[in-house]
Coordinates of C-alpha atoms in Angstrom, one line a residue:
M1 CA 91.2 -204.2 -86.9
T2 CA 94.8 -204.9 -88.0
R3 CA 97.7 -203.7 -86.0
V4 CA 101.5 -204.2 -86.3
F5 CA 103.1 -204.8 -82.9
P6 CA 106.7 -203.8 -82.3
A7 CA 109.2 -206.2 -80.8
A8 CA 108.8 -204.7 -77.4
E9 CA 105.1 -205.3 -77.3
L10 CA 105.6 -208.9 -78.5
R11 CA 108.1 -209.5 -75.7
V12 CA 105.5 -208.2 -73.2
L13 CA 103.0 -210.5 -74.7
A14 CA 105.4 -213.5 -74.6
L15 CA 106.4 -212.8 -71.0
G16 CA 102.8 -212.4 -69.9
A17 CA 102.1 -215.7 -71.5
V18 CA 104.9 -217.4 -69.5
M19 CA 102.4 -217.8 -66.7
L20 CA 99.8 -219.1 -69.2
V21 CA 101.5 -222.3 -70.1
F22 CA 103.5 -223.2 -67.0
L23 CA 100.9 -222.2 -64.4
A24 CA 98.5 -224.4 -66.2
V25 CA 100.7 -227.5 -66.3
A26 CA 100.7 -228.0 -62.5
G27 CA 85.8 -233.3 -76.8
G28 CA 87.4 -234.3 -79.8
N29 CA 85.7 -235.2 -83.1
G30 CA 87.8 -238.2 -84.1
L31 CA 89.6 -236.4 -87.0
R32 CA 93.2 -237.3 -87.8
A33 CA 95.8 -234.7 -88.6
D34 CA 98.6 -235.3 -91.1
D35 CA 101.4 -234.7 -88.6
R36 CA 105.0 -235.7 -89.1
H37 CA 105.8 -234.8 -85.5
A38 CA 103.5 -237.5 -84.1
G39 CA 105.6 -240.5 -83.1
Y40 CA 108.7 -238.3 -82.5
Y41 CA 107.7 -235.6 -80.0
Y42 CA 104.4 -237.2 -78.8
P43 CA 102.3 -240.2 -79.6
E44 CA 99.7 -240.1 -82.4
P45 CA 96.8 -238.1 -81.1
M46 CA 93.7 -240.2 -80.4
E47 CA 91.5 -237.3 -81.1
V48 CA 91.9 -234.0 -83.0
E49 CA 89.5 -231.2 -82.5
I50 CA 88.9 -228.1 -84.6
Y51 CA 88.7 -224.7 -83.0
E52 CA 87.1 -221.9 -85.0
A53 CA 89.0 -218.9 -83.7
R54 CA 87.2 -215.6 -83.0
A55 CA 90.5 -213.8 -83.4
Q56 CA 92.5 -213.1 -86.5
K57 CA 96.3 -213.4 -86.9
L58 CA 98.0 -210.1 -86.0
A59 CA 99.7 -208.3 -88.8
G60 CA 103.5 -208.5 -88.7
V61 CA 103.6 -211.7 -86.7
G62 CA 105.6 -214.4 -88.4
R63 CA 107.9 -217.3 -87.7
S64 CA 110.5 -215.3 -85.8
Q65 CA 107.8 -213.9 -83.4
R66 CA 106.4 -217.4 -82.7
I67 CA 109.9 -218.7 -82.0
G68 CA 110.6 -215.7 -79.8
F69 CA 107.3 -216.2 -78.0
V70 CA 108.2 -219.8 -77.2
T71 CA 111.8 -218.9 -76.4
G72 CA 110.7 -216.2 -74.0
I73 CA 108.4 -218.6 -72.2
T74 CA 111.1 -221.3 -71.9
N75 CA 113.8 -218.9 -70.7
E76 CA 111.5 -217.4 -68.1
K77 CA 110.5 -220.9 -66.8
L78 CA 114.1 -222.0 -66.6
K79 CA 114.8 -219.1 -64.2
S80 CA 112.4 -220.7 -61.7
P81 CA 113.9 -222.6 -58.8
Y82 CA 111.7 -225.5 -59.7
P83 CA 112.3 -227.9 -62.6
P84 CA 110.0 -227.3 -65.6
E85 CA 106.9 -229.4 -65.6
A86 CA 106.6 -229.2 -69.4
A87 CA 108.5 -228.4 -72.5
I88 CA 106.9 -226.0 -74.9
F89 CA 108.2 -225.6 -78.4
A90 CA 107.2 -224.5 -81.9
K91 CA 107.7 -226.8 -84.9
G92 CA 106.8 -226.6 -88.6
E93 CA 108.3 -224.7 -91.5
Q94 CA 106.8 -221.5 -90.2
A95 CA 106.9 -222.5 -86.5
E96 CA 103.1 -222.7 -86.7
K97 CA 102.7 -225.8 -84.5
L98 CA 102.8 -225.2 -80.7
I99 CA 103.7 -228.4 -78.8
I100 CA 103.4 -228.8 -75.0
V101 CA 104.8 -232.0 -73.5
A102 CA 104.9 -232.9 -69.8
L103 CA 108.3 -233.7 -68.4
Q104 CA 107.0 -235.6 -65.4
D105 CA 104.7 -238.6 -65.1
E106 CA 101.0 -238.2 -64.2
R107 CA 100.7 -234.8 -65.9
I108 CA 98.5 -234.1 -68.9
D109 CA 97.4 -237.8 -69.1
T110 CA 93.7 -237.5 -69.9
L111 CA 91.6 -235.4 -72.3
F112 CA 89.9 -233.9 -69.2
R113 CA 93.2 -232.7 -67.8
A114 CA 94.3 -231.3 -71.2
R115 CA 91.0 -229.4 -71.4
A116 CA 91.5 -228.2 -67.8
I117 CA 94.9 -226.9 -68.7
F118 CA 93.5 -225.1 -71.7
A119 CA 90.8 -223.6 -69.4
N120 CA 93.6 -222.3 -67.0
L121 CA 95.5 -220.9 -70.0
T122 CA 92.3 -219.1 -71.1
A123 CA 91.9 -217.6 -67.6
S124 CA 95.5 -216.4 -67.7
A125 CA 95.3 -215.1 -71.2
R126 CA 92.3 -213.0 -70.4
V127 CA 94.3 -210.7 -68.1
L128 CA 96.9 -209.9 -70.8
P129 CA 97.0 -206.3 -71.9
I130 CA 96.3 -207.1 -75.5
F131 CA 93.0 -208.8 -74.7
K132 CA 92.0 -205.8 -72.5
E133 CA 93.1 -203.3 -75.3
F134 CA 90.8 -205.0 -77.8
G135 CA 88.0 -205.4 -75.2
V136 CA 87.8 -209.2 -75.7
Q137 CA 88.9 -210.4 -72.3
D138 CA 85.5 -212.0 -71.6
W139 CA 85.3 -213.5 -75.1
F140 CA 88.6 -214.7 -76.4
T141 CA 90.4 -217.9 -75.3
F142 CA 93.9 -219.2 -75.2
F143 CA 93.3 -220.7 -78.6
D144 CA 92.4 -217.2 -79.9
L145 CA 95.7 -215.9 -78.5
A146 CA 97.4 -218.7 -80.4
K147 CA 95.6 -217.7 -83.5
M148 CA 96.7 -214.0 -83.0
L149 CA 100.3 -215.2 -82.9
G150 CA 99.8 -217.4 -86.0
F151 CA 99.8 -220.8 -84.5
E152 CA 97.7 -223.3 -86.5
Q153 CA 97.9 -226.3 -84.3
I154 CA 98.4 -227.0 -80.7
T155 CA 99.4 -230.5 -79.4
I156 CA 99.5 -231.3 -75.7
S157 CA 100.9 -234.6 -74.4
N158 CA 102.1 -236.5 -71.4
G159 CA 105.0 -237.7 -73.5
R160 CA 104.0 -241.3 -73.1
E161 CA 100.7 -242.5 -74.4
F162 CA 98.4 -239.6 -74.4
S163 CA 98.2 -236.6 -76.7
H164 CA 95.4 -234.3 -77.8
Q165 CA 95.6 -231.9 -80.8
V166 CA 93.7 -228.8 -81.6
I167 CA 93.6 -227.4 -85.1
I168 CA 93.0 -223.7 -85.1
K169 CA 91.0 -222.3 -88.0

C-alpha cells in the first residue's frame, strides 16, 4: 500500500516521535560500513548490523521530510526544562543517515544499552497513529518507522568510544 502523507501528517508523525528518541535515551555481525561520518560525529562502529525492514518507504517522503522530522524532534526536546540527553541529526546527501549521540557521560555506552534504547523506541513507535492505521503496531519496530521515513542507516553512540550502527534494508 503506497500513500502520500501531507506535511501536517508528517509533522504529527515527527512530534509523536519526539518521545521515541528522547524518552529512550534516559548483536552485530561484524560488518563494516563505508561511513565518512565515523571519526567526526562518532567513533568508528565496532559492529554494524543489518536490519531487513518489514516496512517500505512511504511515497512522497524525501530529504526535506527527514530533516523536518529531526528538526521537529530537536525543537520539541529543546522546549523541555531539562538539558537534552542526546543530539539527533540527519546526515548524508539525502539526509538518509540518522545519528543519535549522547551528550552526557555514561549513556549509550554498551551494545546492550543501545539495543535497550532501540527496544524503548519500538515500544513508543507502536503507539503512533500511522502504525495503528496500517495495523502493524504489534509487528513493526522503530527501524521500520525509520525505513518508512527513508532512513537507510542509524548510528547510536556515547560520543566517546562506543558506537553501534544499523543498516536498514
